[in-house]
Amino acid sequence: MRTFVPYSPVDPKSRLTRLLSREERHAFARAMLEDVVETVTGAGYSPTILAAAAVNDPPCDVLIDDRPLSAAVNATLEPPMAVVMSDMPLVTSNVLGDALERSSDVVIGPGRGGGTNLLVIRDERFAVDYHGTSLSDHRRIAADAGLSVDELDSFRIAIDIDEPEDLVEVLLHSEGDAARWLEQAGFDIVATDGRVSVQRS
Amino acid sequence: MRTFVPYSPVDPKSRLTRLLSREERHAFARAMLEDVVETVTGAGYSPTILAAAAVNDPPCDVLIDDRPLSAAVNATLEPPMAVVMSDMPLVTSNVLGDALERSSDVVIGPGRGGGTNLLVIRDERFAVDYHGTSLSDHRRIAADAGLSVDELDSFRIAIDIDEPEDLVEVLLHSEGDAARWLEQAGFDIVATDGRVSVQRS
């Protein structure tokens, strides 16, 4: 099954600007990409990076399409296919493999805040819409087409890494490239005032 | 299996103060408690609310213990037992039932940010420590005692409702009392600027 991994090589992870320089955000996003590519490969699938611009020294095939993500995915949509976000370093090959093997017309891996972090599309009547509350949109598109839907219940798939508070999840739940990158950059877990966050040494 | 549901009837959900009055926070916390009690019951277990003070018109048995949560749980710790947080309205009876049936010495349901939203304890050598990064502490306590650990990968268990941004998860993923309470209080999902949040009419 074709498995696309959308990746933004241009100014990635801008919401981490408070903690990481532009160069560091590039390196961290790249480390997460390497984790996801390894996870997809480990689950027995061949990933293709879907990027709006060229990717330096890519770890696998790259399809370049500079349109917005939804247009780029729909342009290459041919079931069966999967779309796996590149900022999910918590996902393991076991978790991903279980998701990609499910047989519903559409398999949705919800992300926090109404996002869609993983899609498996087995029917050509489906189309993606990543803008806004994509989870609601994908539920509606599938229902309107009369398609069967399987929604995953996975913490590891739901947690994409966008905000400073997300970094603690990488340190707590992953041992991949992204976690090692954070550790080498001096990040550590601190518990203060009942809240858990990261600090940089 | 004895299943405890810790619940704070005193000034609950203080991080929601920006959105909800004190009375509303009480009502919303209570709606979440009702959801969790129903989920536990639906999974085939008998819940006992563990509270620091009396609970008005409780939906099930209540054990009152005014010590900090860790001390209160450890005082009643007798395997097998489960501890299920009361602010997880996304959890379904199927998800909970699967968790409570696992056979490891300790079953941990991680919460976001290093929390522990669910515990199943099947060995008396375990003790709880909910202070700080409880996930790391519970991993360590189990490892030090040579106990087998099963860590759940569940979005529905990981998402406890503490912050304003969490309310959108209730509206997107639940149809229980807490979701109905939010809807009746005028909350709705809005997508602005690529972020999804709630607004109140």
Tab-separated table of C-alpha atoms in Angstrom:
chain	number	residue	atom	x	y	z
A	1	MET	CA	0.000	0.000	0.000
A	2	ARG	CA	1.299	3.427	-0.922
A	3	THR	CA	2.073	5.373	2.243
A	4	PHE	CA	2.610	9.101	2.030
A	5	VAL	CA	4.345	11.114	4.723
A	6	PRO	CA	3.621	14.855	4.351
A	7	TYR	CA	6.602	16.945	5.376
A	8	SER	CA	7.252	20.657	5.332
A	9	PRO	CA	10.906	21.491	4.680
A	10	VAL	CA	10.178	25.251	4.774
A	11	ASP	CA	10.150	26.971	8.210
A	12	PRO	CA	8.892	23.860	10.013
A	13	LYS	CA	7.407	23.774	13.517
A	14	SER	CA	7.039	27.529	13.867
A	15	ARG	CA	5.134	27.160	17.152
A	16	LEU	CA	8.372	25.925	18.734
A	17	THR	CA	10.103	29.239	18.010
A	18	ARG	CA	10.167	30.147	21.702
A	19	LEU	CA	12.363	27.114	22.426
A	20	LEU	CA	14.243	26.385	19.216
A	21	SER	CA	16.131	28.471	16.673
A	22	ARG	CA	15.183	28.190	13.024
A	23	GLU	CA	18.072	25.838	12.377
A	24	GLU	CA	17.122	23.725	15.355
A	25	ARG	CA	13.512	23.523	14.236
A	26	HIS	CA	14.742	22.193	10.894
A	27	ALA	CA	16.908	19.602	12.579
A	28	PHE	CA	14.180	18.524	14.994
A	29	ALA	CA	11.531	18.263	12.261
A	30	ARG	CA	13.989	16.202	10.250
A	31	ALA	CA	14.628	13.895	13.206
A	32	MET	CA	10.870	13.334	13.564
A	33	LEU	CA	10.640	12.596	9.838
A	34	GLU	CA	13.406	10.015	10.147
A	35	ASP	CA	11.511	8.381	13.025
A	36	VAL	CA	8.281	8.171	11.035
A	37	VAL	CA	10.008	6.868	7.892
A	38	GLU	CA	11.668	4.175	10.017
A	39	THR	CA	8.331	3.338	11.667
A	40	VAL	CA	6.562	2.969	8.316
A	41	THR	CA	9.396	0.819	6.968
A	42	GLY	CA	9.412	-1.259	10.144
A	43	ALA	CA	5.689	-1.904	9.711
A	44	GLY	CA	6.428	-3.375	6.279
A	45	TYR	CA	5.398	-0.481	4.045
A	46	SER	CA	7.347	1.769	1.669
A	47	PRO	CA	6.998	5.432	2.588
A	48	THR	CA	7.001	8.305	0.118
A	49	ILE	CA	7.642	11.768	1.515
A	50	LEU	CA	5.128	14.289	0.182
A	51	ALA	CA	6.784	17.696	0.280
A	52	ALA	CA	6.145	21.160	-1.120
A	53	ALA	CA	9.841	21.622	-1.879
A	54	ALA	CA	12.946	19.520	-2.352
A	55	VAL	CA	14.181	17.534	0.646
A	56	ASN	CA	17.950	17.344	1.134
A	57	ASP	CA	19.372	13.848	1.272
A	58	PRO	CA	15.953	12.215	1.772
A	59	PRO	CA	15.692	8.893	3.637
A	60	CYS	CA	13.210	7.537	1.050
A	61	ASP	CA	11.339	8.501	-2.148
A	62	VAL	CA	9.997	12.048	-2.359
A	63	LEU	CA	6.999	13.372	-4.281
A	64	ILE	CA	7.151	17.143	-4.664
A	65	ASP	CA	3.857	19.027	-4.909
A	66	ASP	CA	3.674	22.651	-3.905
A	67	ARG	CA	-0.089	22.850	-3.594
A	68	PRO	CA	-1.796	22.888	-0.177
A	69	LEU	CA	-1.745	19.474	1.481
A	70	SER	CA	-5.358	18.522	0.684
A	71	ALA	CA	-4.932	19.269	-3.029
A	72	ALA	CA	-1.617	17.429	-3.142
A	73	VAL	CA	-3.043	14.312	-1.471
A	74	ASN	CA	-6.227	14.293	-3.528
A	75	ALA	CA	-4.164	14.611	-6.714
A	76	THR	CA	-2.374	11.353	-5.918
A	77	LEU	CA	-5.361	9.628	-4.309
A	78	GLU	CA	-5.681	6.090	-5.562
A	79	PRO	CA	-6.886	3.462	-3.083
A	80	PRO	CA	-5.545	1.755	-1.147
A	81	MET	CA	-3.268	4.397	0.262
A	82	ALA	CA	-2.272	5.802	3.626
A	83	VAL	CA	-1.276	9.258	4.809
A	84	VAL	CA	0.880	9.372	7.934
A	85	MET	CA	1.974	12.715	9.375
A	86	SER	CA	5.691	13.295	9.809
A	87	ASP	CA	5.526	14.801	13.302
A	88	MET	CA	4.436	11.713	15.211
A	89	PRO	CA	7.629	10.358	16.772
A	90	LEU	CA	5.653	8.404	19.385
A	91	VAL	CA	4.199	6.000	16.830
A	92	THR	CA	5.707	2.527	16.811
A	93	SER	CA	5.712	0.033	13.945
A	94	ASN	CA	3.302	-2.195	15.884
A	95	VAL	CA	0.793	0.616	16.397
A	96	LEU	CA	1.099	1.731	12.777
A	97	GLY	CA	0.923	-1.794	11.400
A	98	ASP	CA	-2.295	-2.469	13.296
A	99	ALA	CA	-3.794	0.731	11.886
A	100	LEU	CA	-2.747	0.067	8.284
A	101	GLU	CA	-4.103	-3.470	8.343
A	102	ARG	CA	-7.650	-2.474	9.287
A	103	SER	CA	-10.143	-3.172	6.548
A	104	SER	CA	-12.733	-0.366	6.746
A	105	ASP	CA	-13.195	1.869	3.721
A	106	VAL	CA	-11.620	4.665	5.728
A	107	VAL	CA	-9.427	4.385	8.816
A	108	ILE	CA	-8.996	7.635	10.740
A	109	GLY	CA	-6.369	8.273	13.386
A	110	PRO	CA	-7.595	11.393	15.201
A	111	GLY	CA	-5.063	13.929	16.382
A	112	ARG	CA	-5.578	16.180	19.347
A	113	GLY	CA	-7.724	19.219	18.678
A	114	GLY	CA	-9.750	17.738	15.839
A	115	GLY	CA	-6.840	16.893	13.568
A	116	THR	CA	-6.301	13.833	11.396
A	117	ASN	CA	-2.879	12.341	11.972
A	118	LEU	CA	-3.387	9.142	10.032
A	119	LEU	CA	-5.669	8.108	7.190
A	120	VAL	CA	-6.063	4.833	5.370
A	121	ILE	CA	-8.205	5.168	2.261
A	122	ARG	CA	-9.583	2.030	0.644
A	123	ASP	CA	-12.358	3.561	-1.444
A	124	GLU	CA	-12.009	6.067	-4.253
A	125	ARG	CA	-15.147	7.940	-3.183
A	126	PHE	CA	-13.207	9.448	-0.284
A	127	ALA	CA	-11.298	12.724	-0.539
A	128	VAL	CA	-9.216	14.487	2.085
A	129	ASP	CA	-9.762	17.932	3.601
A	130	TYR	CA	-7.036	18.842	6.067
A	131	HIS	CA	-8.182	22.427	6.548
A	132	GLY	CA	-9.954	23.358	9.806
A	133	THR	CA	-11.416	20.600	11.973
A	134	SER	CA	-10.306	17.876	9.615
A	135	LEU	CA	-11.577	15.075	11.846
A	136	SER	CA	-15.164	16.344	11.532
A	137	ASP	CA	-14.707	16.924	7.803
A	138	HIS	CA	-13.336	13.433	7.227
A	139	ARG	CA	-16.179	11.875	9.234
A	140	ARG	CA	-18.687	13.829	7.130
A	141	ILE	CA	-17.047	13.062	3.774
A	142	ALA	CA	-17.038	9.342	4.597
A	143	ALA	CA	-20.650	9.404	5.848
A	144	ASP	CA	-21.855	11.321	2.800
A	145	ALA	CA	-20.297	8.660	0.557
A	146	GLY	CA	-21.758	5.818	2.635
A	147	LEU	CA	-18.306	4.507	3.555
A	148	SER	CA	-17.427	2.391	6.588
A	149	VAL	CA	-15.144	4.173	9.044
A	150	ASP	CA	-12.847	2.862	11.752
A	151	GLU	CA	-11.607	5.491	14.203
A	152	LEU	CA	-8.454	4.547	16.050
A	153	ASP	CA	-8.005	5.050	19.776
A	154	SER	CA	-4.260	5.628	19.958
A	155	PHE	CA	-2.389	8.091	22.143
A	156	ARG	CA	0.762	7.572	20.090
A	157	ILE	CA	-1.032	8.519	16.888
A	158	ALA	CA	-2.996	11.387	18.472
A	159	ILE	CA	0.066	13.197	19.789
A	160	ASP	CA	1.708	15.224	17.049
A	161	ILE	CA	4.457	17.557	18.143
A	162	ASP	CA	3.602	21.209	17.587
A	163	GLU	CA	3.804	23.085	20.876
A	164	PRO	CA	6.489	23.449	23.556
A	165	GLU	CA	4.365	21.370	25.955
A	166	ASP	CA	4.434	18.468	23.467
A	167	LEU	CA	8.182	17.964	23.799
A	168	VAL	CA	7.744	16.220	27.133
A	169	GLU	CA	5.748	13.508	25.326
A	170	VAL	CA	8.697	12.782	23.046
A	171	LEU	CA	11.037	12.435	26.018
A	172	LEU	CA	8.578	10.239	27.948
A	173	HIS	CA	7.364	7.942	25.166
A	174	SER	CA	10.019	7.652	22.457
A	175	GLU	CA	13.606	6.544	22.132
A	176	GLY	CA	14.016	7.473	18.472
A	177	ASP	CA	15.926	10.168	16.617
A	178	ALA	CA	13.668	12.987	17.809
A	179	ALA	CA	14.031	12.010	21.463
A	180	ARG	CA	17.799	11.704	21.101
A	181	TRP	CA	17.922	15.086	19.355
A	182	LEU	CA	16.075	16.740	22.246
A	183	GLU	CA	18.310	15.088	24.821
A	184	GLN	CA	21.455	16.158	22.970
A	185	ALA	CA	20.045	19.694	22.718
A	186	GLY	CA	19.869	19.701	26.517
A	187	PHE	CA	16.148	19.210	27.074
A	188	ASP	CA	14.991	17.407	30.181
A	189	ILE	CA	11.696	16.807	31.976
A	190	VAL	CA	10.845	18.956	34.981
A	191	ALA	CA	7.840	18.796	37.271
A	192	THR	CA	6.882	22.117	38.803
A	193	ASP	CA	3.705	23.161	40.495
A	194	GLY	CA	1.841	20.007	39.528
A	195	ARG	CA	2.585	20.558	35.824
A	196	VAL	CA	5.190	18.688	33.817
A	197	SER	CA	7.213	20.447	31.137
A	198	VAL	CA	10.697	20.589	29.653
A	199	GLN	CA	13.666	22.703	30.589
A	200	ARG	CA	16.858	23.240	28.653
A	201	SER	CA	20.236	23.075	30.322
B	1	MET	CA	-12.162	-5.942	41.063
B	2	ARG	CA	-12.422	-2.856	43.273
B	3	THR	CA	-12.363	0.221	41.055
B	4	PHE	CA	-11.747	3.600	42.644
B	5	VAL	CA	-12.626	6.880	40.972
B	6	PRO	CA	-10.808	9.807	42.634
B	7	TYR	CA	-12.940	12.931	42.610
B	8	SER	CA	-12.435	16.386	44.050
B	9	PRO	CA	-15.688	17.995	45.161
B	10	VAL	CA	-13.856	21.117	46.394
B	11	ASP	CA	-13.104	23.865	43.826
B	12	PRO	CA	-12.752	21.396	40.933
B	13	LYS	CA	-11.179	22.152	37.559
B	14	SER	CA	-9.650	25.467	38.574
B	15	ARG	CA	-7.760	25.748	35.273
B	16	LEU	CA	-11.115	26.227	33.555
B	17	THR	CA	-11.798	29.414	35.533
B	18	ARG	CA	-11.375	31.561	32.433
B	19	LEU	CA	-14.340	29.835	30.786
B	20	LEU	CA	-16.543	28.603	33.607
B	21	SER	CA	-17.847	30.096	36.847
B	22	ARG	CA	-17.225	28.241	40.086
B	23	GLU	CA	-20.753	26.796	40.011
B	24	GLU	CA	-20.312	25.724	36.419
B	25	ARG	CA	-17.006	24.047	37.176
B	26	HIS	CA	-18.768	22.034	39.864
B	27	ALA	CA	-21.533	21.023	37.477
B	28	PHE	CA	-19.115	20.121	34.678
B	29	ALA	CA	-16.831	18.090	36.974
B	30	ARG	CA	-19.906	16.291	38.256
B	31	ALA	CA	-21.052	15.514	34.692
B	32	MET	CA	-17.634	14.026	33.932
B	33	LEU	CA	-17.843	11.953	37.119
B	34	GLU	CA	-21.250	10.631	36.061
B	35	ASP	CA	-19.774	9.671	32.677
B	36	VAL	CA	-16.891	7.774	34.260
B	37	VAL	CA	-19.103	6.007	36.814
B	38	GLU	CA	-21.378	4.910	33.975
B	39	THR	CA	-18.368	3.764	31.925
B	40	VAL	CA	-16.998	1.690	34.809
B	41	THR	CA	-20.425	0.174	35.444
B	42	GLY	CA	-20.892	-0.495	31.735
B	43	ALA	CA	-17.583	-2.354	31.684
B	44	GLY	CA	-18.941	-4.666	34.374
B	45	TYR	CA	-17.207	-3.250	37.442
B	46	SER	CA	-18.519	-1.552	40.598
B	47	PRO	CA	-17.008	1.903	41.049
B	48	THR	CA	-16.279	3.542	44.388
B	49	ILE	CA	-15.749	7.289	44.384
B	50	LEU	CA	-12.665	8.253	46.394
B	51	ALA	CA	-13.190	11.808	47.634
B	52	ALA	CA	-11.603	14.141	50.159
B	53	ALA	CA	-15.012	15.414	51.250
B	54	ALA	CA	-18.646	14.348	51.117
B	55	VAL	CA	-20.232	14.049	47.653
B	56	ASN	CA	-23.859	15.205	47.371
B	57	ASP	CA	-26.275	12.607	46.057
B	58	PRO	CA	-23.479	10.310	44.804
B	59	PRO	CA	-24.143	7.985	41.844
B	60	CYS	CA	-22.347	5.093	43.615
B	61	ASP	CA	-20.472	4.218	46.820
B	62	VAL	CA	-18.110	6.849	48.210
B	63	LEU	CA	-14.992	6.406	50.312
B	64	ILE	CA	-14.010	9.636	52.039
B	65	ASP	CA	-10.316	10.185	52.764
B	66	ASP	CA	-8.970	13.706	53.129
B	67	ARG	CA	-5.295	12.827	52.701
B	68	PRO	CA	-3.475	13.610	49.437
B	69	LEU	CA	-4.472	11.203	46.647
B	70	SER	CA	-1.376	8.976	46.840
B	71	ALA	CA	-1.763	8.409	50.584
B	72	ALA	CA	-5.493	7.761	50.226
B	73	VAL	CA	-4.988	5.187	47.456
B	74	ASN	CA	-2.074	3.460	49.174
B	75	ALA	CA	-4.140	3.217	52.383
B	76	THR	CA	-6.781	1.161	50.589
B	77	LEU	CA	-4.384	-0.671	48.270
B	78	GLU	CA	-5.233	-4.345	48.132
B	79	PRO	CA	-4.752	-6.126	44.789
B	80	PRO	CA	-6.416	-6.517	42.467
B	81	MET	CA	-7.697	-2.970	42.228
B	82	ALA	CA	-8.024	-0.215	39.674
B	83	VAL	CA	-7.834	3.565	39.888
B	84	VAL	CA	-9.658	5.446	37.148
B	85	MET	CA	-9.607	9.246	37.087
B	86	SER	CA	-12.934	11.044	37.110
B	87	ASP	CA	-12.118	13.595	34.404
B	88	MET	CA	-11.913	11.233	31.422
B	89	PRO	CA	-15.264	11.579	29.692
B	90	LEU	CA	-13.833	10.204	26.415
B	91	VAL	CA	-13.326	6.721	27.844
B	92	THR	CA	-15.823	4.112	26.693
B	93	SER	CA	-16.762	0.881	28.456
B	94	ASN	CA	-15.037	-1.106	25.702
B	95	VAL	CA	-11.764	0.784	26.107
B	96	LEU	CA	-11.923	0.547	29.889
B	97	GLY	CA	-12.923	-3.102	29.866
B	98	ASP	CA	-9.959	-3.988	27.675
B	99	ALA	CA	-7.640	-2.142	30.072
B	100	LEU	CA	-9.044	-3.717	33.238
B	101	GLU	CA	-8.840	-7.240	31.812
B	102	ARG	CA	-5.114	-7.104	31.091
B	103	SER	CA	-3.117	-9.445	33.232
B	104	SER	CA	0.192	-7.708	33.913
B	105	ASP	CA	1.145	-6.984	37.526
B	106	VAL	CA	0.623	-3.300	36.761
B	107	VAL	CA	-1.363	-1.757	33.904
B	108	ILE	CA	-0.669	1.931	33.317
B	109	GLY	CA	-2.809	4.255	31.252
B	110	PRO	CA	-0.585	7.291	30.621
B	111	GLY	CA	-2.152	10.709	30.589
B	112	ARG	CA	-0.805	13.619	28.626
B	113	GLY	CA	2.106	15.399	30.224
B	114	GLY	CA	3.432	12.463	32.199
B	115	GLY	CA	0.286	11.763	34.176
B	116	THR	CA	-1.281	8.442	35.116
B	117	ASN	CA	-4.960	8.383	34.264
B	118	LEU	CA	-5.561	4.711	34.868
B	119	LEU	CA	-3.874	2.079	36.993
B	120	VAL	CA	-4.603	-1.592	37.475
B	121	ILE	CA	-2.645	-3.076	40.356
B	122	ARG	CA	-2.405	-6.840	40.646
B	123	ASP	CA	0.576	-7.099	42.986
B	124	GLU	CA	0.858	-5.812	46.526
B	125	ARG	CA	4.476	-4.741	46.017
B	126	PHE	CA	3.272	-1.767	43.984
B	127	ALA	CA	2.436	1.617	45.527
B	128	VAL	CA	1.156	4.752	43.848
B	129	ASP	CA	2.803	8.162	43.653
B	130	TYR	CA	0.627	10.688	41.851
B	131	HIS	CA	2.841	13.665	42.635
B	132	GLY	CA	4.981	15.162	39.836
B	133	THR	CA	5.677	13.053	36.740
B	134	SER	CA	3.638	10.136	38.016
B	135	LEU	CA	4.134	8.091	34.839
B	136	SER	CA	7.902	8.003	35.384
B	137	ASP	CA	7.437	7.293	39.089
B	138	HIS	CA	5.031	4.424	38.439
B	139	ARG	CA	7.367	2.922	35.841
B	140	ARG	CA	10.215	3.117	38.355
B	141	ILE	CA	8.238	1.723	41.302
B	142	ALA	CA	7.140	-1.257	39.180
B	143	ALA	CA	10.651	-1.845	37.832
B	144	ASP	CA	12.226	-1.635	41.296
B	145	ALA	CA	9.800	-4.311	42.503
B	146	GLY	CA	10.448	-6.511	39.447
B	147	LEU	CA	6.809	-6.283	38.327
B	148	SER	CA	5.498	-6.773	34.788
B	149	VAL	CA	4.017	-3.611	33.284
B	150	ASP	CA	1.592	-3.086	30.428
B	151	GLU	CA	1.366	0.497	29.174
B	152	LEU	CA	-1.826	1.305	27.304
B	153	ASP	CA	-1.859	3.224	24.044
B	154	SER	CA	-5.235	4.939	24.305
B	155	PHE	CA	-6.120	8.474	23.276
B	156	ARG	CA	-9.397	8.230	25.185
B	157	ILE	CA	-7.594	7.368	28.395
B	158	ALA	CA	-4.755	9.865	27.852
B	159	ILE	CA	-7.038	12.874	27.466
B	160	ASP	CA	-8.135	14.165	30.848
B	161	ILE	CA	-9.980	17.450	30.829
B	162	ASP	CA	-8.082	20.207	32.617
B	163	GLU	CA	-7.515	23.124	30.268
B	164	PRO	CA	-9.806	25.219	28.063
B	165	GLU	CA	-8.276	23.621	24.962
B	166	ASP	CA	-9.374	20.187	26.216
B	167	LEU	CA	-13.072	20.998	25.943
B	168	VAL	CA	-12.984	20.532	22.187
B	169	GLU	CA	-12.028	16.878	22.750
B	170	VAL	CA	-15.185	16.312	24.794
B	171	LEU	CA	-17.335	17.797	22.045
B	172	LEU	CA	-15.556	15.812	19.312
B	173	HIS	CA	-15.256	12.421	20.983
B	174	SER	CA	-18.027	11.987	23.535
B	175	GLU	CA	-21.799	12.003	23.653
B	176	GLY	CA	-22.122	11.606	27.414
B	177	ASP	CA	-23.227	13.886	30.239
B	178	ALA	CA	-20.141	16.120	30.027
B	179	ALA	CA	-20.583	16.681	26.292
B	180	ARG	CA	-24.272	17.443	26.743
B	181	TRP	CA	-23.471	19.822	29.599
B	182	LEU	CA	-21.030	21.756	27.402
B	183	GLU	CA	-23.524	21.912	24.542
B	184	GLN	CA	-26.277	23.144	26.821
B	185	ALA	CA	-23.900	25.740	28.263
B	186	GLY	CA	-23.489	27.068	24.724
B	187	PHE	CA	-20.071	25.704	23.801
B	188	ASP	CA	-19.345	24.892	20.195
B	189	ILE	CA	-16.294	24.017	18.114
B	190	VAL	CA	-14.646	26.732	16.046
B	191	ALA	CA	-11.702	26.517	13.690
B	192	THR	CA	-9.691	29.708	13.429
B	193	ASP	CA	-6.249	30.254	12.032
B	194	GLY	CA	-5.514	26.566	11.667
B	195	ARG	CA	-6.274	25.942	15.372
B	196	VAL	CA	-9.433	24.356	16.698
B	197	SER	CA	-10.974	25.550	19.942
B	198	VAL	CA	-14.331	26.205	21.575
B	199	GLN	CA	-16.449	29.315	21.661
B	200	ARG	CA	-19.447	30.049	23.849
B	201	SER	CA	-22.616	31.517	22.441
